[in-house]
mmCIF file of C-alpha atoms in Angstrom:
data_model
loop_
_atom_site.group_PDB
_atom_site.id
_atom_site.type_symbol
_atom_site.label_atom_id
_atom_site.label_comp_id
_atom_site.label_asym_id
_atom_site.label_seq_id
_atom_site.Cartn_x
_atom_site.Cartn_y
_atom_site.Cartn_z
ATOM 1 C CA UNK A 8 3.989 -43.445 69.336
ATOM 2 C CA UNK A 9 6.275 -40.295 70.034
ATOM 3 C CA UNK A 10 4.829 -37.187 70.674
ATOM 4 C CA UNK A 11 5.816 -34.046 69.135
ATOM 5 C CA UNK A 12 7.075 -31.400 71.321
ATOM 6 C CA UNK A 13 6.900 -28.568 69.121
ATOM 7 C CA UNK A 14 4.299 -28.308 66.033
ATOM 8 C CA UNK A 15 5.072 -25.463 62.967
ATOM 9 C CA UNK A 16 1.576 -25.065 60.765
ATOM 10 C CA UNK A 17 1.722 -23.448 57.925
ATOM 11 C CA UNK A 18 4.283 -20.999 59.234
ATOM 12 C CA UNK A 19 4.177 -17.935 56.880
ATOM 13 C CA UNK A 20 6.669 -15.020 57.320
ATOM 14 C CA UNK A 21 7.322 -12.234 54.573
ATOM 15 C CA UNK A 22 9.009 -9.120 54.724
ATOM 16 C CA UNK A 23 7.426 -7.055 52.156
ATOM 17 C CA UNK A 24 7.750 -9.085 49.131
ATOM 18 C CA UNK A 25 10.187 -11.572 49.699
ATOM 19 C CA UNK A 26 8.564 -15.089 51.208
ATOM 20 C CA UNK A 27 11.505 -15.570 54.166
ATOM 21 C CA UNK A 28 9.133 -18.849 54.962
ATOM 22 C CA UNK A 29 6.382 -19.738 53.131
ATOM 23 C CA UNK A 30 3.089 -22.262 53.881
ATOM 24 C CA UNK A 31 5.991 -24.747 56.061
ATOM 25 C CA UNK A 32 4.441 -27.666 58.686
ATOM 26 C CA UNK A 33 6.311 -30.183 60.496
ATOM 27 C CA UNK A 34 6.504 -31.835 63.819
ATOM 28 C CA UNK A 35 9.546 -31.724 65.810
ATOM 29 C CA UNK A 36 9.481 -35.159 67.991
ATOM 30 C CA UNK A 37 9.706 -35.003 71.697
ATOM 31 C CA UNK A 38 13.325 -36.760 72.430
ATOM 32 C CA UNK A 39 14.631 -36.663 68.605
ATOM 33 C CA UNK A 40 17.463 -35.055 67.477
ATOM 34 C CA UNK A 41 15.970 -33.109 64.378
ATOM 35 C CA UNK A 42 17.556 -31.181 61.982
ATOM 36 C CA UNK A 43 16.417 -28.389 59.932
ATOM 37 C CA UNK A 44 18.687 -28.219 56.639
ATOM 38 C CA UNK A 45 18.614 -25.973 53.042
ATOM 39 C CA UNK A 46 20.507 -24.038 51.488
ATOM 40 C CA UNK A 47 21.358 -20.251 52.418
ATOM 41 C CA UNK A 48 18.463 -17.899 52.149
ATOM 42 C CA UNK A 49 16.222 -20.985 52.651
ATOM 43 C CA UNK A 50 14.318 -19.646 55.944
ATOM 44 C CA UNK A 51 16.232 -21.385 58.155
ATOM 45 C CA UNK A 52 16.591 -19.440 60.536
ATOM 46 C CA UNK A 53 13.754 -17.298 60.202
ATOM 47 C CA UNK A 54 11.733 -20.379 61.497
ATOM 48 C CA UNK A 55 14.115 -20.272 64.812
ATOM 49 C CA UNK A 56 13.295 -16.052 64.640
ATOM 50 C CA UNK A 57 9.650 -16.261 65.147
ATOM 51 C CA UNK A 58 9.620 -19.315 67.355
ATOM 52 C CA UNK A 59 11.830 -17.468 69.419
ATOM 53 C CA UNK A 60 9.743 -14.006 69.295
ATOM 54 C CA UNK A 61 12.537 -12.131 67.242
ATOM 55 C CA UNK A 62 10.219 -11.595 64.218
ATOM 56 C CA UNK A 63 6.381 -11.797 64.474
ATOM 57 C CA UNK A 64 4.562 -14.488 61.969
ATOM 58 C CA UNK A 65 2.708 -13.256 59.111
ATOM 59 C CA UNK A 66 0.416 -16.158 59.541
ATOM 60 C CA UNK A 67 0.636 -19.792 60.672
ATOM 61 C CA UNK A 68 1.025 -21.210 64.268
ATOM 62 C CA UNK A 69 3.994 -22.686 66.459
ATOM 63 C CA UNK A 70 2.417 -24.982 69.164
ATOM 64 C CA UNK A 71 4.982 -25.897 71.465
ATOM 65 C CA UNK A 72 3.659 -29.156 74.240
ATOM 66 C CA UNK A 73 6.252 -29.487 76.938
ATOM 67 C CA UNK A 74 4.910 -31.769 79.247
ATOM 68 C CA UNK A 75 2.036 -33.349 76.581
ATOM 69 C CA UNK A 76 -0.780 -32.083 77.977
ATOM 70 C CA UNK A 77 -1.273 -28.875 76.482
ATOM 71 C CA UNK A 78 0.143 -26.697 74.411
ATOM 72 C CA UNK A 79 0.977 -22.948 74.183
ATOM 73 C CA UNK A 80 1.233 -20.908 70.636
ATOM 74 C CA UNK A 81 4.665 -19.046 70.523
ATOM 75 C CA UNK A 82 3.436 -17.041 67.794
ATOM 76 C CA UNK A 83 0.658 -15.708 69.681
ATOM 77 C CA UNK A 84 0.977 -12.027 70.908
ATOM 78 C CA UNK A 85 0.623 -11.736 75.332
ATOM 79 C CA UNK A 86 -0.965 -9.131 77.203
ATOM 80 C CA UNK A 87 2.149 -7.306 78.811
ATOM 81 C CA UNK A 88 0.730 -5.727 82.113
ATOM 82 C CA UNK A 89 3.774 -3.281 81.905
ATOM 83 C CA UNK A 90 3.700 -1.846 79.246
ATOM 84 C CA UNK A 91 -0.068 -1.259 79.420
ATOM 85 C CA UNK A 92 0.505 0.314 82.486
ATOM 86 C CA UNK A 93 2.701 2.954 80.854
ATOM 87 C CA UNK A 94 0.454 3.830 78.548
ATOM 88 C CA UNK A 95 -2.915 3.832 80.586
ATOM 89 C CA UNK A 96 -0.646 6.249 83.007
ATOM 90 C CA UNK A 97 1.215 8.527 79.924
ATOM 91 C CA UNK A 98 -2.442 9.234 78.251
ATOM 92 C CA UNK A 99 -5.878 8.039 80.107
ATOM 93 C CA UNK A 100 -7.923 9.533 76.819
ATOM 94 C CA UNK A 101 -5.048 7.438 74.678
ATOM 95 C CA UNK A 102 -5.515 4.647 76.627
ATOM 96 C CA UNK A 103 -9.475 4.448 76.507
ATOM 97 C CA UNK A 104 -9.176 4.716 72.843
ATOM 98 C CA UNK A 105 -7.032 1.680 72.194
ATOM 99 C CA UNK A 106 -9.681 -0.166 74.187
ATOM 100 C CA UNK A 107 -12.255 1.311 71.849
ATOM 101 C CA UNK A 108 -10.311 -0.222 69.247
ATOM 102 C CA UNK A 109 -8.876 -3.864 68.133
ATOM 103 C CA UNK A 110 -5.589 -3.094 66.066
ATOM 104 C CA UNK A 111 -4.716 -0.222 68.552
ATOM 105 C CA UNK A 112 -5.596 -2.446 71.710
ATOM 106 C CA UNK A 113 -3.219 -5.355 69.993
ATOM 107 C CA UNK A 114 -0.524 -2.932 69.426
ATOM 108 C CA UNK A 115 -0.046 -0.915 72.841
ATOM 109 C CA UNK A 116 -1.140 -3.721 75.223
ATOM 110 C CA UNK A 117 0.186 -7.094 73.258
ATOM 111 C CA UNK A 118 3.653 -8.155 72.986
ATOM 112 C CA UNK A 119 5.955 -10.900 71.285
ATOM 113 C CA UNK A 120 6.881 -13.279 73.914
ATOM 114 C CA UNK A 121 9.938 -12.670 75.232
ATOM 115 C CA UNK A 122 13.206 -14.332 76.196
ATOM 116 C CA UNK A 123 12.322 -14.811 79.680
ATOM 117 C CA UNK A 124 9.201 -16.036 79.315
ATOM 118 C CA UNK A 125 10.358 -18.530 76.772
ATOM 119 C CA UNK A 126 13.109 -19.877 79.000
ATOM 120 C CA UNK A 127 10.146 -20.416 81.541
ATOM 121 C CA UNK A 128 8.352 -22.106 79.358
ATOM 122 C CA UNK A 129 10.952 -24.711 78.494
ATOM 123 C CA UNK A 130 13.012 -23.241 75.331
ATOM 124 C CA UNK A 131 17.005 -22.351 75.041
ATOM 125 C CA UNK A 132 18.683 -21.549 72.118
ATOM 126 C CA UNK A 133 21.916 -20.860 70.470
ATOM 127 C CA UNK A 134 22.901 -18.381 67.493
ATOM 128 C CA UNK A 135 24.938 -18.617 64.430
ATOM 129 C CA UNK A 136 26.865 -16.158 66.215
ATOM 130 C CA UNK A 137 28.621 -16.923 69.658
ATOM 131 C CA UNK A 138 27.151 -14.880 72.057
ATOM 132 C CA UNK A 139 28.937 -15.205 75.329
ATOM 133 C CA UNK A 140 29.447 -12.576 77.979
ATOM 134 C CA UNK A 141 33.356 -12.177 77.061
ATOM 135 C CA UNK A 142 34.734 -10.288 79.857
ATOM 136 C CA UNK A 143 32.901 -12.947 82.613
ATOM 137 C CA UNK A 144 34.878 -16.221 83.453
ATOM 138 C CA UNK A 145 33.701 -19.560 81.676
ATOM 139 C CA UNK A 146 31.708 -20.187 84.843
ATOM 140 C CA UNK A 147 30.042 -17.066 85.438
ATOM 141 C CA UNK A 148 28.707 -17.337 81.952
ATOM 142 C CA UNK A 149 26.511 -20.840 82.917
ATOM 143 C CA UNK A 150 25.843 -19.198 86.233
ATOM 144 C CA UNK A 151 23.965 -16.232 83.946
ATOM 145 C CA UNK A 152 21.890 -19.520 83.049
ATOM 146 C CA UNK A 153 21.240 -20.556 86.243
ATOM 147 C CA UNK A 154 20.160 -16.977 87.567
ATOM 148 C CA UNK A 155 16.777 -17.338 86.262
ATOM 149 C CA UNK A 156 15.633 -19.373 88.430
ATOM 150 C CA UNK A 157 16.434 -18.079 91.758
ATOM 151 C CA UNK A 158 14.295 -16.884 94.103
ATOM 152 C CA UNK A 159 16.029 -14.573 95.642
ATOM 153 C CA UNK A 160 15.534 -10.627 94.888
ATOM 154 C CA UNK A 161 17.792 -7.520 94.604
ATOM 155 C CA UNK A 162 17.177 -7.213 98.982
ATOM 156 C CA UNK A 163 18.211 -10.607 99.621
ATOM 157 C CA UNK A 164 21.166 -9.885 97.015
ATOM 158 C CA UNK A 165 22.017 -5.883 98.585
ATOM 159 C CA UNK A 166 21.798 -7.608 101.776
ATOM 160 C CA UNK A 167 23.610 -10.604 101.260
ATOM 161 C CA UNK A 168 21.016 -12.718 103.107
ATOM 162 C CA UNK A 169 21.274 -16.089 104.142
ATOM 163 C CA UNK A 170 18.706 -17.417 101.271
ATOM 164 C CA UNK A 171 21.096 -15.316 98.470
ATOM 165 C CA UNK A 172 24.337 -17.107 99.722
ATOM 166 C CA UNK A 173 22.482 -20.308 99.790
ATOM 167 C CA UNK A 174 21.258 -19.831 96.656
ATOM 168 C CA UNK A 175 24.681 -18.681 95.147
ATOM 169 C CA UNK A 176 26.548 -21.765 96.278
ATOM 170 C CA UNK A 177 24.094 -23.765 94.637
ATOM 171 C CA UNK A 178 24.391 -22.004 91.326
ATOM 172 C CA UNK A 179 28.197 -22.414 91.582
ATOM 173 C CA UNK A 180 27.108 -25.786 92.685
ATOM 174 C CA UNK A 181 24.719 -26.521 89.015
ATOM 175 C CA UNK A 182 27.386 -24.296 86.811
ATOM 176 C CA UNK A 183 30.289 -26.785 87.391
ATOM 177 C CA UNK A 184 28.070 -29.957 86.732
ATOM 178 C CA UNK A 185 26.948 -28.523 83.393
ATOM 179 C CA UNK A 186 30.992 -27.406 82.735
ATOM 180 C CA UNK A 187 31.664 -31.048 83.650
ATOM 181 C CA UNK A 188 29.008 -32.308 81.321
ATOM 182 C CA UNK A 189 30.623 -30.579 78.423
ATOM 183 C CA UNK A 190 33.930 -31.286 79.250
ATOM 184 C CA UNK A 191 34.940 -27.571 80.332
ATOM 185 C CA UNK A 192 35.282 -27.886 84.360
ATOM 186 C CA UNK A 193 38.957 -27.220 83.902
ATOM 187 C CA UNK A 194 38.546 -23.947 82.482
ATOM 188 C CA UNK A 195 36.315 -22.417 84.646
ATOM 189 C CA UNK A 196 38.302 -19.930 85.894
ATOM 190 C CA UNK A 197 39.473 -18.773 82.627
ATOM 191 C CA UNK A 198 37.911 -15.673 80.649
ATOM 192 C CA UNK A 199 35.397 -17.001 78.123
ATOM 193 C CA UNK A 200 37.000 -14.580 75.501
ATOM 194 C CA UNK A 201 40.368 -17.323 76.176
ATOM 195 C CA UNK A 202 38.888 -20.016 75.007
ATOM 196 C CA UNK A 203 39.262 -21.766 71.361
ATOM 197 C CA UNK A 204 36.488 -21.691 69.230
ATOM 198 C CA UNK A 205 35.413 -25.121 69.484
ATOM 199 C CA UNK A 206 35.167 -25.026 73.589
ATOM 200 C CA UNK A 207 33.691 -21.519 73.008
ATOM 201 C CA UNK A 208 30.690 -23.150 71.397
ATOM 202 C CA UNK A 209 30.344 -25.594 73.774
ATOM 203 C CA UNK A 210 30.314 -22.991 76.297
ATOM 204 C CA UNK A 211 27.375 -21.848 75.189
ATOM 205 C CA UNK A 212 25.321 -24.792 74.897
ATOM 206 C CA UNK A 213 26.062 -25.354 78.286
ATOM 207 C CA UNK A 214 24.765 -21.951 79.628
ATOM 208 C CA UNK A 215 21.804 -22.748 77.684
ATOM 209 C CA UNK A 216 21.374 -26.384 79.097
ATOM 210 C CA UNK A 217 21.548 -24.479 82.404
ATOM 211 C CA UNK A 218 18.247 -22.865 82.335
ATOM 212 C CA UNK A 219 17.417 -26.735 82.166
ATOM 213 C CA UNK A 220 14.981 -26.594 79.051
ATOM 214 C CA UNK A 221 12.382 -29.310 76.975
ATOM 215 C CA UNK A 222 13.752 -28.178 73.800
ATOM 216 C CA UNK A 223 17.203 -26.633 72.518
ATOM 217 C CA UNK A 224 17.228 -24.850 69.746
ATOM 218 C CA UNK A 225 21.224 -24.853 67.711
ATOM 219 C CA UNK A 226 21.647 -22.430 65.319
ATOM 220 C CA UNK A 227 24.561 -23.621 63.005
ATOM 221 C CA UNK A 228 26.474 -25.150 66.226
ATOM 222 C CA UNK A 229 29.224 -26.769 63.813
ATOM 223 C CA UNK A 230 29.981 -23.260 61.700
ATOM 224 C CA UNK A 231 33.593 -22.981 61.762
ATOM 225 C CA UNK A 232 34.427 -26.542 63.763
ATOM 226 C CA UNK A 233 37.336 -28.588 62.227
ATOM 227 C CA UNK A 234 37.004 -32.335 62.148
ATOM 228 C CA UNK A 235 37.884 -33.060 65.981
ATOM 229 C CA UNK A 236 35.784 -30.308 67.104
ATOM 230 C CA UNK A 237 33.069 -31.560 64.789
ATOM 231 C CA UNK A 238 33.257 -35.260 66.535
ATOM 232 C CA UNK A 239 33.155 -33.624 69.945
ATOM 233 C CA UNK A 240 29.790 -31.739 68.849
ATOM 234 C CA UNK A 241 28.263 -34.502 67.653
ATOM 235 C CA UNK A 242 28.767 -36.570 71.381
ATOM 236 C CA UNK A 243 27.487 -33.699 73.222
ATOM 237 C CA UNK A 244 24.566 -33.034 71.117
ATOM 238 C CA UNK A 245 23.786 -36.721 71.450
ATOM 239 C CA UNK A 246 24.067 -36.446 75.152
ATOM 240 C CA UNK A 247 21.928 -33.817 75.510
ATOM 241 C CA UNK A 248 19.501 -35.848 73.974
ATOM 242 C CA UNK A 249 19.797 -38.489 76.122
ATOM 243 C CA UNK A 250 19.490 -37.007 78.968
ATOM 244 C CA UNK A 251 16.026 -35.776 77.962
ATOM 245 C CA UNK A 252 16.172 -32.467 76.180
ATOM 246 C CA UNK A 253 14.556 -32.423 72.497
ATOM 247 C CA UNK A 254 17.262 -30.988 70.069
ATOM 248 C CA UNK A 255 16.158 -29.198 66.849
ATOM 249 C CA UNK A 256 19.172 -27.555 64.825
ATOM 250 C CA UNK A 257 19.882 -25.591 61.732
ATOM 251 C CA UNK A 258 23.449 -26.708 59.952
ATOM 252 C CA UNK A 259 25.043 -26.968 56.882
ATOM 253 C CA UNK A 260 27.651 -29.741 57.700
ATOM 254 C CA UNK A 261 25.838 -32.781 56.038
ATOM 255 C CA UNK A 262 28.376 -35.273 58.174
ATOM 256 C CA UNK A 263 26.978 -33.760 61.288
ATOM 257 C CA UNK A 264 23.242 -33.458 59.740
ATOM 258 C CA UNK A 265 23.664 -37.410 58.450
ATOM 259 C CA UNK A 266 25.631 -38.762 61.773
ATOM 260 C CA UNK A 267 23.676 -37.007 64.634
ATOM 261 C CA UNK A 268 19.990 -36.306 63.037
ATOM 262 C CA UNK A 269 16.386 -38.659 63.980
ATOM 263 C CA UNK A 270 14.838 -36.808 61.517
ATOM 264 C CA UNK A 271 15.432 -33.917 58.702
ATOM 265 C CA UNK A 272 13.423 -31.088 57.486
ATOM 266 C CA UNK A 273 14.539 -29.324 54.207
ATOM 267 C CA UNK A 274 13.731 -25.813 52.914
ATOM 268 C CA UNK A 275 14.443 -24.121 49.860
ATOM 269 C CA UNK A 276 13.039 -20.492 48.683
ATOM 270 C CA UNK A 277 11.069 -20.911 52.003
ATOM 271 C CA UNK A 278 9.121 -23.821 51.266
ATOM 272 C CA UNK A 279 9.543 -27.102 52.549
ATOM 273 C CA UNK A 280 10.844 -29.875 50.006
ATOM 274 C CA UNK A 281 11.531 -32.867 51.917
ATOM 275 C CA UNK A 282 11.198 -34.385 55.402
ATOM 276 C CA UNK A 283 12.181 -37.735 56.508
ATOM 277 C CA UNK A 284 15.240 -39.849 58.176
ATOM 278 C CA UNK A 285 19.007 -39.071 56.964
ATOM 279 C CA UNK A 286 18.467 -41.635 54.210
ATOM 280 C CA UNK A 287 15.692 -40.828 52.640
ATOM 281 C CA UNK A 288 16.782 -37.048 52.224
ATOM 282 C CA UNK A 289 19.847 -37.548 50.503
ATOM 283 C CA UNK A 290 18.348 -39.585 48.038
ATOM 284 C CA UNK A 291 15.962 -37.352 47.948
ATOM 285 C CA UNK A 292 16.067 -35.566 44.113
ATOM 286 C CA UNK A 293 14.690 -32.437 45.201
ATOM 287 C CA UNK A 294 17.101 -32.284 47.756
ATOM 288 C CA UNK A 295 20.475 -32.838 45.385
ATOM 289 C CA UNK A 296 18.623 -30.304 42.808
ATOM 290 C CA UNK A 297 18.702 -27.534 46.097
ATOM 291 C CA UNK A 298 22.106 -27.909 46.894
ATOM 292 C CA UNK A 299 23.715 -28.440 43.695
ATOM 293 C CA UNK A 300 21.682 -25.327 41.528
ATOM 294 C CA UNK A 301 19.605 -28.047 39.160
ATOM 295 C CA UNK A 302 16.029 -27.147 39.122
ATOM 296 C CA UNK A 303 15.112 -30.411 36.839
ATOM 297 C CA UNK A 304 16.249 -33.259 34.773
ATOM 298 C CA UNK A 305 15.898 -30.724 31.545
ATOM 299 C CA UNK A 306 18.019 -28.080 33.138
ATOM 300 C CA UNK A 307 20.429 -30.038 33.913
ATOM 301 C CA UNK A 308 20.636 -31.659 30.112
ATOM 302 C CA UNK A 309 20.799 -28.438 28.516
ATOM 303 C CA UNK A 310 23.329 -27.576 26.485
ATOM 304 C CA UNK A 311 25.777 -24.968 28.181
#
């Protein structure tokens, strides 16, 4: 029976009054390609904010299990040595006092997880927004994926050491494979701001498949693909999963959704509404009534 890489309980998030995600669970299964659908405003990508650390949960847990034998809570605040440091140093009295108390001791000493310590663990994502260095050439932004994992430190680099020039050739080394993999090793020398939108988006899946994760997390990957670019998505994504990684996207092109997806999750208003394979959501009544505006059979009767 699959195992589920990463588990959402009763994920709540609301700023002030509005319910951005309300009371959702699912499983995401390890090795699926699993989509996470609704309409806009329907907490999509809220869900991808606080598993990623951007926004803090208002209550509910994200267990995430790379390897299946335990698993770690991305929702849960860490003890960040630094900045406790500062603190202890700026203000001993201050510092005894947030001890002293709970809240305070959360606040100054506890932090979100951050995007580091997430790619550690195992997790890349993507944004509705490209985010690619611009000015760097198409390989030097997969080598920025690759850096994380060096050993080598800012001596070795000052220094040029043996271990550093080692190291770089075999980052230039990994960067080309992953170029290759998405069909972009002819354009590595170009700027990444030179490249058409489509290969622009596949640039940056592959600078996130360099820091060689469990699970990749797409926000919206197909926004603003045409047809051929679409088709070419779809392949890649379904390499990537075949090589291993566990793929969980947000995306509003249903062709994509239906052709690439294991599994579906739908919200609406921050709830969930359906879950199952691509056939059973789009039958799915509750489904059709979210994306066409009919909130029941009588509603949709009424006389205009």
């Amino acid at each position: 029976m699959p195992q589920a890489i990463l588990k959402v309980e009763t994920l709540t998030k609301h700023f002030g009054g509005i319910h951005a995600v309300d009371d959702v669970t699912f499983d995401v299964q390890r090795g699926s390609i699993t989509s996470l659908i609704g309409p806009n405003g329907a907490g999509k990508t809220t869900v991808f904010n606080v598993a990623t650390g951007l926004y803090e949960k208002t209550s509910g847990v994200i267990r995430f299990e790379p390897d299946g034998d335990g698993s770690v809570d991305l929702t849960e605040r860490v003890f960040d040595p630094l900045h406790a440091t500062l603190v202890s140093g700026a203000s001993a009295g201050l510092g005894l006092i947030a001890l002293m108390i709970p809240s305070a001791r959360r606040k100054l000493y506890y932090r979100a997880r951050t995007p580091d310590s997430l790619t550690r663990l195992g997790i890349a994502r993507t944004f509705q927004n490209i985010r690619l260095f611009s000015d760097l050439s198409v390989l030097d932004n997969v080598k920025v994926g690759l850096h994380g994992r060096v050993r080598s430190n800012a001596v070795d680099a000052a220094l040029t050491s043996p271990r550093h020039r080692r190291e770089e050739r075999e980052i230039e080394d990994a960067a080309m494979r992953y170029l290759e993999f998405v069909g972009l090793e002819d354009r590595a020398t170009e700027a990444a701001s030179d490249l058409p939108y489509g290969d622009q988006r596949q640039l940056e899946i592959a600078r996130a498949l360099a820091t060689r994760p469990s699970l990749l997390l797409l926000d919206e990957p197909g926004a603003g693909m045409n047809p051929t670019e679409t088709n070419e998505l779809i392949e890649l994504i379904e390499r990537t999963r075949d090589t291993g990684v566990t793929v969980f996207l947000i995306e509003h092109d249903m062709r994509l959704v239906m052709d690439v997806s294991d599994r579906i999750i739908v919200l609406d208003h921050g709830r969930k509404i359906a879950e199952g394979s691509p056939a059973e959501v789009r039958d799915n009544p509750e489904v059709i009534a979210a994306y066409l505006g009919i909130a029941d059979e009588d509603t949709a009767d009424a006389p205009a």
